[in-house]
Amino acid sequence: MSLKEKVAYIKGFIKGGGVTEKNFEEIVNLIVDALDDVASVLEELEKNQLDLEEYVESIDDDLANLEKEFWGEEGEAVEEEFEEIECSNCGEMFFVPIEDLYSEEEIRCPVCGKAVVVGEVEEGGDGKQAS
């Protein structure tokens, strides 16, 4: 029985027969049972609230780190140039930082996950590989 149903039952019980010496103990037991449910619900809500607070703090920290990374220490946007390239495996277009095109590390396609063969980047930056 839900908490609302228990309270409605208690109300109906009291309205139906009133409080008498005979039913007083039963009414008190019903009320204590309902209060026990209220305490359990409040305890669960408090736990959920604390979990949410921790989660929001974590998101806030992550956002602060992203802002610091994007805006830098001085509050100016950190500019990073990107080049659009085509995956040599699946043909999808995606952006990579220009310095990654000239590094020794392989570039992986975010769509198919395979290593991309990168040719020379053409002047004009249209992102297509030179033949």
PDB file of C-alpha atoms in Angstrom:
ATOM      1  CA  MET A   1       0.000   0.000   0.000  1.00  0.00           C
ATOM      2  CA  SER A   2       1.389   3.413  -0.912  1.00  0.00           C
ATOM      3  CA  LEU A   3       1.893   6.156   1.637  1.00  0.00           C
ATOM      4  CA  LYS A   4      -1.052   8.150   0.239  1.00  0.00           C
ATOM      5  CA  GLU A   5      -3.242   5.075   0.423  1.00  0.00           C
ATOM      6  CA  LYS A   6      -2.218   4.463   4.035  1.00  0.00           C
ATOM      7  CA  VAL A   7      -3.052   8.049   5.024  1.00  0.00           C
ATOM      8  CA  ALA A   8      -6.395   7.832   3.188  1.00  0.00           C
ATOM      9  CA  TYR A   9      -7.128   4.555   5.001  1.00  0.00           C
ATOM     10  CA  ILE A  10      -6.352   6.141   8.387  1.00  0.00           C
ATOM     11  CA  LYS A  11      -8.575   9.136   7.579  1.00  0.00           C
ATOM     12  CA  GLY A  12     -11.407   6.854   6.510  1.00  0.00           C
ATOM     13  CA  PHE A  13     -10.939   4.644   9.548  1.00  0.00           C
ATOM     14  CA  ILE A  14     -11.181   7.643  11.892  1.00  0.00           C
ATOM     15  CA  LYS A  15     -14.110   9.257  10.024  1.00  0.00           C
ATOM     16  CA  GLY A  16     -15.974   5.962   9.772  1.00  0.00           C
ATOM     17  CA  GLY A  17     -15.922   4.993  13.402  1.00  0.00           C
ATOM     18  CA  GLY A  18     -14.303   7.843  15.259  1.00  0.00           C
ATOM     19  CA  VAL A  19     -11.600   7.335  17.847  1.00  0.00           C
ATOM     20  CA  THR A  20     -12.718   5.037  20.623  1.00  0.00           C
ATOM     21  CA  GLU A  21     -10.965   3.147  23.374  1.00  0.00           C
ATOM     22  CA  LYS A  22     -11.379   0.004  21.297  1.00  0.00           C
ATOM     23  CA  ASN A  23      -9.689   1.296  18.143  1.00  0.00           C
ATOM     24  CA  PHE A  24      -7.258   3.829  19.644  1.00  0.00           C
ATOM     25  CA  GLU A  25      -4.314   1.425  19.713  1.00  0.00           C
ATOM     26  CA  GLU A  26      -5.020   0.271  16.144  1.00  0.00           C
ATOM     27  CA  ILE A  27      -5.163   3.899  14.935  1.00  0.00           C
ATOM     28  CA  VAL A  28      -1.871   4.720  16.669  1.00  0.00           C
ATOM     29  CA  ASN A  29      -0.254   1.640  15.090  1.00  0.00           C
ATOM     30  CA  LEU A  30      -1.515   2.691  11.643  1.00  0.00           C
ATOM     31  CA  ILE A  31      -0.155   6.214  12.164  1.00  0.00           C
ATOM     32  CA  VAL A  32       3.226   4.887  13.348  1.00  0.00           C
ATOM     33  CA  ASP A  33       3.361   2.588  10.310  1.00  0.00           C
ATOM     34  CA  ALA A  34       2.633   5.546   8.003  1.00  0.00           C
ATOM     35  CA  LEU A  35       5.282   7.666   9.778  1.00  0.00           C
ATOM     36  CA  ASP A  36       7.786   4.849   9.340  1.00  0.00           C
ATOM     37  CA  ASP A  37       7.077   4.946   5.598  1.00  0.00           C
ATOM     38  CA  VAL A  38       7.469   8.751   5.606  1.00  0.00           C
ATOM     39  CA  ALA A  39      10.854   8.397   7.318  1.00  0.00           C
ATOM     40  CA  SER A  40      11.982   5.804   4.749  1.00  0.00           C
ATOM     41  CA  VAL A  41      10.888   7.999   1.844  1.00  0.00           C
ATOM     42  CA  LEU A  42      12.646  11.042   3.327  1.00  0.00           C
ATOM     43  CA  GLU A  43      15.812   9.028   3.906  1.00  0.00           C
ATOM     44  CA  GLU A  44      15.801   7.874   0.267  1.00  0.00           C
ATOM     45  CA  LEU A  45      15.148  11.446  -0.926  1.00  0.00           C
ATOM     46  CA  GLU A  46      18.042  12.722   1.178  1.00  0.00           C
ATOM     47  CA  LYS A  47      20.362  10.062  -0.269  1.00  0.00           C
ATOM     48  CA  ASN A  48      19.252  10.915  -3.810  1.00  0.00           C
ATOM     49  CA  GLN A  49      19.734  14.629  -3.100  1.00  0.00           C
ATOM     50  CA  LEU A  50      23.296  14.038  -1.896  1.00  0.00           C
ATOM     51  CA  ASP A  51      24.028  11.902  -4.970  1.00  0.00           C
ATOM     52  CA  LEU A  52      22.666  14.660  -7.217  1.00  0.00           C
ATOM     53  CA  GLU A  53      24.753  17.295  -5.431  1.00  0.00           C
ATOM     54  CA  GLU A  54      27.909  15.212  -5.970  1.00  0.00           C
ATOM     55  CA  TYR A  55      26.989  14.692  -9.621  1.00  0.00           C
ATOM     56  CA  VAL A  56      26.358  18.413 -10.190  1.00  0.00           C
ATOM     57  CA  GLU A  57      29.668  19.280  -8.499  1.00  0.00           C
ATOM     58  CA  SER A  58      31.425  16.792 -10.769  1.00  0.00           C
ATOM     59  CA  ILE A  59      29.787  18.314 -13.854  1.00  0.00           C
ATOM     60  CA  ASP A  60      30.674  21.801 -12.598  1.00  0.00           C
ATOM     61  CA  ASP A  61      34.327  20.766 -12.178  1.00  0.00           C
ATOM     62  CA  ASP A  62      34.372  19.225 -15.656  1.00  0.00           C
ATOM     63  CA  LEU A  63      32.822  22.371 -17.120  1.00  0.00           C
ATOM     64  CA  ALA A  64      35.361  24.566 -15.325  1.00  0.00           C
ATOM     65  CA  ASN A  65      38.176  22.435 -16.779  1.00  0.00           C
ATOM     66  CA  LEU A  66      36.687  22.702 -20.268  1.00  0.00           C
ATOM     67  CA  GLU A  67      36.297  26.468 -19.903  1.00  0.00           C
ATOM     68  CA  LYS A  68      39.900  26.747 -18.728  1.00  0.00           C
ATOM     69  CA  GLU A  69      41.044  24.611 -21.666  1.00  0.00           C
ATOM     70  CA  PHE A  70      38.980  26.605 -24.165  1.00  0.00           C
ATOM     71  CA  TRP A  71      39.502  30.096 -22.768  1.00  0.00           C
ATOM     72  CA  GLY A  72      42.993  29.547 -21.353  1.00  0.00           C
ATOM     73  CA  GLU A  73      44.285  31.086 -18.156  1.00  0.00           C
ATOM     74  CA  GLU A  74      43.864  34.657 -19.389  1.00  0.00           C
ATOM     75  CA  GLY A  75      40.247  34.247 -20.471  1.00  0.00           C
ATOM     76  CA  GLU A  76      40.963  34.448 -24.180  1.00  0.00           C
ATOM     77  CA  ALA A  77      39.809  31.711 -26.509  1.00  0.00           C
ATOM     78  CA  VAL A  78      42.554  29.264 -27.349  1.00  0.00           C
ATOM     79  CA  GLU A  79      42.541  29.035 -31.103  1.00  0.00           C
ATOM     80  CA  GLU A  80      43.180  25.693 -32.646  1.00  0.00           C
ATOM     81  CA  GLU A  81      42.942  25.275 -36.376  1.00  0.00           C
ATOM     82  CA  PHE A  82      41.196  22.250 -37.810  1.00  0.00           C
ATOM     83  CA  GLU A  83      41.200  20.570 -41.180  1.00  0.00           C
ATOM     84  CA  GLU A  84      38.334  18.542 -42.573  1.00  0.00           C
ATOM     85  CA  ILE A  85      39.486  15.213 -43.972  1.00  0.00           C
ATOM     86  CA  GLU A  86      37.801  12.232 -45.553  1.00  0.00           C
ATOM     87  CA  CYS A  87      38.189   8.782 -44.030  1.00  0.00           C
ATOM     88  CA  SER A  88      40.098   6.544 -46.429  1.00  0.00           C
ATOM     89  CA  ASN A  89      38.026   3.581 -45.207  1.00  0.00           C
ATOM     90  CA  CYS A  90      34.386   4.669 -44.916  1.00  0.00           C
ATOM     91  CA  GLY A  91      34.423   7.992 -46.790  1.00  0.00           C
ATOM     92  CA  GLU A  92      32.999  10.045 -43.900  1.00  0.00           C
ATOM     93  CA  MET A  93      34.240  13.609 -43.491  1.00  0.00           C
ATOM     94  CA  PHE A  94      35.493  14.757 -40.064  1.00  0.00           C
ATOM     95  CA  PHE A  95      37.696  17.448 -38.529  1.00  0.00           C
ATOM     96  CA  VAL A  96      41.135  16.964 -36.996  1.00  0.00           C
ATOM     97  CA  PRO A  97      43.519  19.521 -35.501  1.00  0.00           C
ATOM     98  CA  ILE A  98      46.018  20.573 -38.162  1.00  0.00           C
ATOM     99  CA  GLU A  99      49.000  19.670 -35.972  1.00  0.00           C
ATOM    100  CA  ASP A 100      47.676  16.078 -35.844  1.00  0.00           C
ATOM    101  CA  LEU A 101      48.048  15.860 -39.627  1.00  0.00           C
ATOM    102  CA  TYR A 102      51.798  16.322 -39.262  1.00  0.00           C
ATOM    103  CA  SER A 103      52.365  14.245 -36.133  1.00  0.00           C
ATOM    104  CA  GLU A 104      53.627  10.678 -35.980  1.00  0.00           C
ATOM    105  CA  GLU A 105      50.434   9.426 -34.308  1.00  0.00           C
ATOM    106  CA  GLU A 106      47.847   7.786 -36.502  1.00  0.00           C
ATOM    107  CA  ILE A 107      44.485   9.438 -36.939  1.00  0.00           C
ATOM    108  CA  ARG A 108      41.426   7.270 -36.320  1.00  0.00           C
ATOM    109  CA  CYS A 109      38.055   7.879 -37.917  1.00  0.00           C
ATOM    110  CA  PRO A 110      35.408   8.710 -35.284  1.00  0.00           C
ATOM    111  CA  VAL A 111      32.787   6.865 -37.372  1.00  0.00           C
ATOM    112  CA  CYS A 112      34.407   3.534 -38.310  1.00  0.00           C
ATOM    113  CA  GLY A 113      37.292   3.626 -35.794  1.00  0.00           C
ATOM    114  CA  LYS A 114      39.904   2.579 -38.356  1.00  0.00           C
ATOM    115  CA  ALA A 115      43.226   4.306 -38.977  1.00  0.00           C
ATOM    116  CA  VAL A 116      42.985   6.941 -41.701  1.00  0.00           C
ATOM    117  CA  VAL A 117      45.570   7.268 -44.447  1.00  0.00           C
ATOM    118  CA  VAL A 118      46.284  10.979 -44.757  1.00  0.00           C
ATOM    119  CA  GLY A 119      47.850  12.372 -47.911  1.00  0.00           C
ATOM    120  CA  GLU A 120      49.278  15.846 -48.297  1.00  0.00           C
ATOM    121  CA  VAL A 121      46.834  18.583 -47.433  1.00  0.00           C
ATOM    122  CA  GLU A 122      46.063  20.778 -50.415  1.00  0.00           C
ATOM    123  CA  GLU A 123      46.464  24.528 -50.267  1.00  0.00           C
ATOM    124  CA  GLY A 124      43.128  26.225 -49.735  1.00  0.00           C
ATOM    125  CA  GLY A 125      42.131  23.884 -46.926  1.00  0.00           C
ATOM    126  CA  ASP A 126      39.219  22.133 -48.610  1.00  0.00           C
ATOM    127  CA  GLY A 127      40.072  19.051 -46.561  1.00  0.00           C
ATOM    128  CA  LYS A 128      40.460  16.665 -49.486  1.00  0.00           C
ATOM    129  CA  GLN A 129      43.549  14.580 -49.811  1.00  0.00           C
ATOM    130  CA  ALA A 130      45.943  15.393 -52.628  1.00  0.00           C
ATOM    131  CA  SER A 131      46.390  12.667 -55.206  1.00  0.00           C
TER     132      SER A 131
END
